[in-house]
Amino acid sequence: MARLVVLGGGVAGHTTATFAAKWLGKEHEVVVVTPNAKWNWIPSNIWVGVGEMSKEEVTFDLAPVYEKAGITFKQAKAVSINPEGKEGADKPFVTIEYTGQGKAGESEEVTYDYIVNATGPKLNFGATPGLGEGSQIGENTVSVCTADHAVHANQELRKIFEKAAKGEKQKILVGTGHGMCTCQGAAFEYIFNIEHEARKAGVRDNLEIKWISNESFLGDFGMGGLHMKVGGYVVSSRIFTESLFAERGVEYITGAHVSKVEKGKVDYELLDGSTGEEPFDFAMLIPPFAGVGLKAYNKAGEDITDTVFAPNGFMKVDADYTPKPYEEWKASDWPRKYQNPTYSNMFAAGIAFAPPHIISKPMKSANGTPINPTPPRTGMPSGIIGKAVAHSVCDLIQNGANAHLHEASMAEMGAACVASAGKGWMDGQAAAMTVYPVVPDYEKYPGTGRDTDYTFGEIGLAGHWIKHILHYLFIYKAKLKPGWTLIPE
Amino acid sequence: MEQPLLKYPDPRIRLISGNVRFFNETLTDIIADMTDTMKANDLEALSAIQIGIQYNVIVLRENGTFTPYINARFIKEEGKAAAVERSTYYDFTAEVERYTSLTVVYEDETGQMHSRDARGDLARTFQHHLDYAYGSTFVDRVPLAVKKQIDAYLDQGLVKDNRVKGEESETCPTVFVRDYIKRAYRYGMLAVAVTFTLPLFANAEWVAWAVTIDKIAIPLVLALIMAYFFYAEYEAKKYKQCTSCQTGNILGTVAIGFVQWLALSAVFYFWMLPS
Ligand SMILES: Cc1cc2nc3c(=O)[nH]c(=O)nc-3n(C[C@H](O)[C@H](O)[C@H](O)COP(=O)(O)OP(=O)(O)OC[C@H]3O[C@@H](n4cnc5c(N)ncnc54)[C@H](O)[C@@H]3O)c2cc1C
C-alpha cells in the first residue's frame, strides 16, 4: 500500500486528491493536509465582496466530502518536508501542525511515498509597507482573496455606499498593491462589480472609481494581453478594456508599483521613474504572491530549502530556471511534468510550482524597480495541472517507477477568462477573453507567440450566465456529487 | 526601401503586433524601410504593421528627424478631447475621443528604455499609431452606432478575418461547425417566438396552424440543442489543444439554450395551446 500526501486543498490540491483517490481505489491511501475546514470556490469571492453572495454559498465543509471519497483529511498546515527521511528512518515525511480537528497546535510527522505540493500562494501583504504584515492584511485596505476577506470587504464597501447615499463624495481605488503582483483579473472583476452595484444602489454619481495596476497597458492581465471577439471582430484586450473603462467612467493608472500604503492614501512609482500619490476612502489592493514558506531538510537535518524551492518560495519543478533575457525565453522553459528535479516522488501543482519567468514583457522603472505582472496560474491551468499530476502519481504507484508521466504545459494550454463585470440574471455582464497558448510560443507563432485565430465569446449577458453556471458547476464538482468527473477543470 | 502601405481590405490590418525582443540588424532594416516609406508618402508617423510588419514599432517624424519608438506603452493619461482622424487604411474620417496628455514609455533601437511626455496633437498621433500595433484602428474607438454605419459603408465590413489567405492554421479552426448548429436552433426559437404573437391578431385557423408548426419546431429545437452538445463535445475533443475551457463554454451555452427552450415551451403551453 502506497501513500500519497497532498499539501493544500485548493483548486489544484483538491483536483489531485479527488482524482487520485478515485483512480487508486481502496488499495492505496490519499491524505490531504490543508489548514481550513472549508473549501472555497475562490473566483466567486468577488461576488461575496459586493454582497451578492454569502460566504456559505462559496464554501462547503471538506470533511464529509473527503470521508465519502475515502481520503484521509488532516486539518493542518504543512511546515517542512524531509524528502530523505531522518536519522534512523528512510521514509520521507512531512511535518504538519494541526489547526483544527481538536488537535490545534499539535505537530505530526506524516510519511509519504509520493507528495504533491499544492499549497497555492502566500498572500504577501508584508511586501508593501502599510499593506499588511507577512500574510496578514493591514487595516488600510481590504482584499477579496479569501472568503473572509471578501465578507469584510463588502462590509466596508457598504459603509462607503451609505456615505455616498447621503451625498458625500467617496473615492474607490482597486488594483494591485505592489509592482510584482499577479491576479489582475480578480481586481478587474471586482472594480466593475463595484461599479455595477453602485449604479444599482443609485450612488454612482457620488463615487469616483479608479484602477491602479502594475500592468504596462490596460488588459495585459499578466499574460501580455489576450484577445476577444467584439461585434464579430477580433480585438486586443487592450482596446477592449480601455473602451470598457471609458464606457463605465472608470479612470486608471497603469505601470504603477504601489510603494507605500497609509490610511486613505497610497504612494506609487511609475515606469518613467516619477512618483505620485492617490487618496482613497476604500481600497482593494491585491497583494503580491509568494510561496507559503515550506522548509526542507535532508537526512542529516540540514536545511535544503534552497535545493527544493526557488527563492520566492515556490517549488522547483522540471522547468528551465537558468536566468535568461526576454529575447531568449522559450515555450520549452515551462514545466511539463511538475516533478521536482532532485526528488522524483515530489510534485507541485497550481500556484505552488515555481514558474521559470514571467509571461508579460519584463519592465523596469527608470529607477530600476521592476514593475510587471508575475505569471498568473488561474483556476483552469491549476485544475488541469492537478489532474495531470494525479495521473502521473497513480501510474507511478500502479505501474512502477518507469511509468510514463503525464504532461500539461502552459505553453500548450489555452485559457479562457470569463471576467465578470457585474452580477445579475437580467443585467449581468461578463467578458470572455481567450488566449492560446497561455505562455507565448515564439517559435511556433512568430511575433506575438500567440495564435489569435482562436477566440470565443463576447461581452454581455450570456458571458455572465456562463460565469454563474460555472460557479454552480465547480462547487458541484468539488463536492464530488454524481457525475463530477464529467465536469472539466 | 520603400514598402507598400496596407490598404483596406487587407486582413493584416487586424493583426496584433508582437513586442520587439531582438534589437538587431533586422530591426534596423525595419526602421529604415519605415523611414523610406514615410518619406515617399510624406507621412508624419508610421506603425510597422502599416507596411505589414507585425512588431510594435512606431516611427515619428519631427522637424525632419525620424525617431523610432519601440514597444511603446502609455502612462499618466489625462484629459480627453474629440477630433477628426483619418486612417491610412480606409478612405474616410471619424471623430475620435483621445487623451490630450500622456507619457510614452518606450525603447530606442538599442533596447534602452526612455520616456517622453506628449500633449495635444503629438499625444493623439501616438495613440492613433499604437492602436494600429494592437490590431486596431480608430473604428474601434468610436461609439457603436458610428461603427455600425462605417461597417455598412464598407463593402467588405471591417475586415473580420485577419488571416492571410493560404496561411490556414492547421491546428485550431477559426469557425467551429457547432456554431452553425447553435445559430440554427436560435433561429428556430426565434421563429417559434414569433408565432406567439399570432393569437393577438390572427384568426383561430391561423393560430391552430401555428400550434401545429410549433409542436414540431419545439422538439426539433431541443433535438438541435442536444445535437449541438454532442457535436460540440466531439469538436472540443478533436481540437482539445485549442483551449482548455471549451467544455465549460459548451455546457454554459447548452444550459442557456435549454433555459430558453424551457421558457419557450412554457409560453407555448400556457399561452399558445389555450388560445
Ligand atoms: C478573488 C480571486 C478571483 C479569482 N478569479 C478567478 C477566475 O475567475 N478564474 C480563474 O481561473 N481563476 C481565478 N482566480 C485564481 C484562482 O483562484 C487560482 O488560480 C487558484 O485558486 C489556484 O489554485 P491553487 O490550488 O494553486 O491554490 P489555492 O486554491 O489558493 O489553494 C491553496 C491551498 O493550500 C492551502 N495551504 C496554504 N498553506 C498551506 C500549508 N502550509 N500547508 C497545507 N496547505 C496549505 C490553502 O489553505 C489552500 O486551501 C481568482 C483568484 C482570486 C484571489
Coordinates of N, CA and C in Angstrom, one line a residue, chain A residues 43-148:
Chain A
P43 N -13.0 32.1 -7.2 CA -13.4 33.2 -8.2 C -14.8 33.8 -7.8
S44 N -15.6 33.1 -7.0 CA -16.9 33.7 -6.6 C -16.8 34.6 -5.4
N45 N -15.5 34.7 -4.8 CA -15.3 35.6 -3.7 C -15.6 37.1 -4.2
I46 N -15.4 37.3 -5.4 CA -15.7 38.6 -6.0 C -17.2 39.0 -5.7
W47 N -18.1 38.1 -5.8 CA -19.5 38.4 -5.6 C -19.8 38.5 -4.1
V48 N -19.0 37.8 -3.3 CA -19.1 37.9 -1.8 C -18.7 39.4 -1.5
G49 N -17.7 39.8 -2.1 CA -17.1 41.1 -1.9 C -18.0 42.3 -2.2
V50 N -19.1 42.0 -3.0 CA -20.0 43.1 -3.2 C -21.4 42.7 -2.7
G51 N -21.4 41.7 -1.8 CA -22.6 41.3 -1.1 C -23.7 40.6 -2.0
E52 N -23.3 40.1 -3.1 CA -24.2 39.4 -4.0 C -24.3 37.9 -3.7
M53 N -23.3 37.4 -2.9 CA -23.3 36.0 -2.5 C -22.8 36.0 -1.0
S54 N -23.3 35.0 -0.3 CA -22.8 34.9 1.1 C -21.6 34.0 1.1
K55 N -20.9 34.0 2.2 CA -19.7 33.1 2.4 C -20.2 31.7 2.3
E56 N -21.4 31.4 2.8 CA -21.8 30.0 2.8 C -22.0 29.5 1.3
E57 N -22.4 30.4 0.4 CA -22.7 30.0 -0.9 C -21.4 29.6 -1.7
V58 N -20.2 30.2 -1.2 CA -19.0 29.9 -2.0 C -18.1 28.9 -1.2
T59 N -18.5 28.4 -0.1 CA -17.7 27.4 0.6 C -18.5 26.2 1.0
F60 N -17.9 25.1 1.4 CA -18.5 24.0 1.9 C -17.6 23.2 2.8
D61 N -18.1 22.4 3.7 CA -17.2 21.6 4.6 C -16.5 20.5 3.8
L62 N -15.2 20.4 4.0 CA -14.4 19.4 3.3 C -14.6 18.0 3.9
A63 N -14.7 17.9 5.3 CA -14.7 16.6 5.9 C -15.6 15.6 5.4
P64 N -16.9 15.9 5.2 CA -17.8 14.9 4.7 C -17.5 14.5 3.2
V65 N -17.0 15.4 2.4 CA -16.6 15.1 1.0 C -15.5 14.1 1.0
Y66 N -14.5 14.4 1.8 CA -13.3 13.5 1.9 C -13.6 12.2 2.5
E67 N -14.5 12.2 3.5 CA -15.0 10.9 4.1 C -15.6 10.0 3.0
K68 N -16.4 10.6 2.2 CA -17.1 9.8 1.2 C -16.1 9.3 0.1
A69 N -15.1 10.2 -0.2 CA -14.2 9.8 -1.2 C -13.1 8.9 -0.7
G70 N -13.1 8.6 0.6 CA -12.1 7.7 1.2 C -10.7 8.4 1.3
I71 N -10.8 9.7 1.4 CA -9.5 10.5 1.6 C -9.3 10.8 3.0
T72 N -8.0 10.6 3.5 CA -7.8 11.0 4.9 C -7.5 12.5 5.0
F73 N -8.3 13.1 5.8 CA -8.2 14.6 5.9 C -7.6 15.0 7.2
K74 N -6.5 15.8 7.0 CA -5.8 16.3 8.2 C -5.9 17.8 8.1
Q75 N -6.7 18.4 9.0 CA -6.8 19.9 9.0 C -5.6 20.4 9.7
A76 N -4.6 20.7 8.9 CA -3.3 21.2 9.4 C -2.6 21.9 8.3
K77 N -1.5 22.6 8.7 CA -0.7 23.2 7.7 C 0.7 22.5 7.7
A78 N 1.2 22.3 6.5 CA 2.5 21.7 6.4 C 3.5 22.7 6.8
V79 N 4.6 22.3 7.5 CA 5.6 23.2 7.9 C 6.9 22.9 7.2
S80 N 7.3 21.6 7.1 CA 8.5 21.2 6.4 C 8.5 19.8 5.8
I81 N 9.4 19.6 4.9 CA 9.4 18.3 4.2 C 10.8 17.7 4.4
N82 N 10.9 16.4 4.7 CA 12.1 15.7 4.8 C 12.1 14.6 3.7
P83 N 12.5 15.0 2.5 CA 12.4 14.1 1.4 C 13.3 12.8 1.5
E84 N 14.3 12.9 2.4 CA 15.2 11.7 2.6 C 14.9 11.0 3.9
G85 N 13.8 11.4 4.6 CA 13.6 10.8 5.9 C 14.5 11.5 6.9
K86 N 14.8 10.7 8.0 CA 15.7 11.3 9.0 C 16.6 10.2 9.5
E87 N 17.5 10.6 10.4 CA 18.5 9.6 11.0 C 17.7 8.4 11.5
G88 N 18.0 7.3 11.0 CA 17.4 6.1 11.5 C 16.0 5.7 10.9
A89 N 15.5 6.5 10.0 CA 14.3 6.2 9.3 C 14.4 6.7 7.8
D90 N 14.3 5.8 6.9 CA 14.5 6.2 5.5 C 13.3 6.9 4.8
K91 N 12.1 6.6 5.4 CA 10.9 7.0 4.8 C 10.8 8.5 4.8
P92 N 10.5 9.1 3.6 CA 10.3 10.6 3.6 C 9.1 11.0 4.4
F93 N 9.1 12.2 4.9 CA 7.9 12.6 5.7 C 7.7 14.1 5.6
V94 N 6.5 14.5 5.9 CA 6.2 16.0 6.0 C 5.8 16.3 7.4
T95 N 6.3 17.4 8.0 CA 5.9 17.7 9.3 C 4.7 18.7 9.2
I96 N 3.6 18.4 9.9 CA 2.5 19.2 9.8 C 2.1 19.7 11.2
E97 N 1.3 20.8 11.2 CA 0.9 21.4 12.5 C -0.6 21.6 12.4
Y98 N -1.4 20.9 13.3 CA -2.8 20.9 13.2 C -3.4 22.3 13.5
T99 N -4.5 22.6 12.8 CA -5.2 23.9 13.0 C -6.6 23.6 13.4
G100 N -7.0 22.3 13.5 CA -8.4 22.0 13.9 C -8.5 20.5 14.2
Q101 N -9.7 20.0 14.1 CA -10.0 18.6 14.4 C -9.6 18.3 15.9
G102 N -9.7 19.3 16.8 CA -9.4 19.2 18.2 C -8.0 19.0 18.5
K103 N -7.1 19.2 17.5 CA -5.7 19.0 17.8 C -4.9 20.2 17.5
A104 N -5.5 21.3 17.4 CA -4.8 22.6 17.0 C -3.5 22.8 17.8
G105 N -2.5 23.1 17.0 CA -1.2 23.3 17.6 C -0.3 22.1 17.7
E106 N -0.9 20.9 17.6 CA -0.1 19.7 17.7 C 0.7 19.4 16.4
S107 N 1.8 18.9 16.6 CA 2.6 18.5 15.4 C 2.6 17.0 15.1
E108 N 2.8 16.7 13.8 CA 2.8 15.3 13.5 C 3.7 15.1 12.3
E109 N 4.4 13.9 12.2 CA 5.2 13.6 11.0 C 4.4 12.6 10.2
V110 N 4.1 13.0 9.0 CA 3.3 12.1 8.1 C 4.2 11.6 7.0
T111 N 4.4 10.3 7.0 CA 5.3 9.7 6.0 C 4.5 9.6 4.7
Y112 N 5.3 9.6 3.6 CA 4.7 9.5 2.3 C 5.5 8.7 1.3
D113 N 4.9 8.2 0.3 CA 5.6 7.6 -0.8 C 5.7 8.6 -2.0
Y114 N 4.6 9.4 -2.1 CA 4.6 10.5 -3.1 C 4.0 11.7 -2.4
I115 N 4.4 12.9 -2.8 CA 3.9 14.1 -2.2 C 3.6 15.1 -3.3
V116 N 2.5 15.8 -3.2 CA 2.1 16.8 -4.2 C 2.0 18.1 -3.4
N117 N 2.8 19.1 -3.7 CA 2.7 20.4 -3.1 C 1.7 21.3 -3.9
A118 N 0.6 21.5 -3.3 CA -0.4 22.4 -4.0 C -0.9 23.5 -3.0
T119 N 0.1 24.1 -2.3 CA -0.2 25.0 -1.2 C -0.6 26.4 -1.7
G120 N -0.6 26.6 -3.0 CA -1.0 27.9 -3.5 C -0.1 29.0 -3.1
P121 N -0.7 30.2 -3.0 CA 0.2 31.4 -2.7 C 0.1 31.8 -1.2
K122 N 1.2 32.4 -0.8 CA 1.2 33.1 0.5 C 0.8 34.5 0.1
L123 N -0.3 35.1 0.6 CA -0.7 36.4 0.3 C 0.3 37.4 1.0
N124 N 1.2 37.9 0.2 CA 2.4 38.5 0.8 C 2.2 40.0 1.0
F125 N 1.2 40.3 1.9 CA 0.8 41.7 2.2 C 2.1 42.5 2.7
G126 N 2.9 41.8 3.4 CA 4.1 42.4 4.1 C 5.1 43.0 3.1
A127 N 5.0 42.7 1.8 CA 5.9 43.2 0.8 C 5.8 44.7 0.6
T128 N 4.6 45.2 0.9 CA 4.4 46.7 0.7 C 4.1 47.3 2.1
P129 N 5.0 48.3 2.5 CA 4.7 48.9 3.8 C 3.3 49.5 3.9
G130 N 2.6 49.1 4.9 CA 1.3 49.6 5.1 C 0.2 48.7 4.6
L131 N 0.5 47.7 3.7 CA -0.5 46.9 3.2 C -0.8 45.7 4.1
G132 N 0.1 45.4 5.0 CA -0.1 44.4 6.0 C 1.2 43.8 6.5
E133 N 1.1 42.8 7.4 CA 2.3 42.2 8.0 C 2.4 40.8 7.5
G134 N 3.4 40.3 6.9 CA 3.5 39.0 6.4 C 2.3 38.6 5.6
S135 N 1.6 37.5 6.0 CA 0.5 37.1 5.2 C -0.8 37.7 5.7
Q136 N -0.7 38.6 6.7 CA -1.9 39.3 7.3 C -2.2 40.6 6.7
I137 N -3.4 40.8 6.3 CA -3.8 42.1 5.7 C -3.8 43.2 6.8
G138 N -3.4 44.4 6.4 CA -3.4 45.5 7.4 C -4.8 46.2 7.4
E139 N -4.9 47.3 8.1 CA -6.1 48.0 8.3 C -6.5 49.0 7.2
N140 N -5.5 49.3 6.4 CA -5.7 50.4 5.4 C -6.5 50.0 4.2
T141 N -6.5 48.7 3.8 CA -7.1 48.3 2.6 C -7.9 47.0 2.9
V142 N -8.7 46.6 1.9 CA -9.4 45.3 2.0 C -8.9 44.4 0.9
S143 N -9.3 43.1 0.9 CA -8.9 42.1 -0.1 C -10.1 41.2 -0.4
V144 N -10.1 40.6 -1.5 CA -11.1 39.6 -1.8 C -10.5 38.2 -2.1
C145 N -9.2 38.0 -1.6 CA -8.5 36.8 -1.9 C -9.0 35.6 -1.1
T146 N -9.6 35.8 0.0 CA -10.2 34.7 0.7 C -11.7 35.1 1.0
A147 N -12.5 34.1 1.3 CA -13.9 34.3 1.6 C -14.1 35.3 2.7
D148 N -13.3 35.1 3.8 CA -13.4 36.0 4.9 C -13.0 37.5 4.6

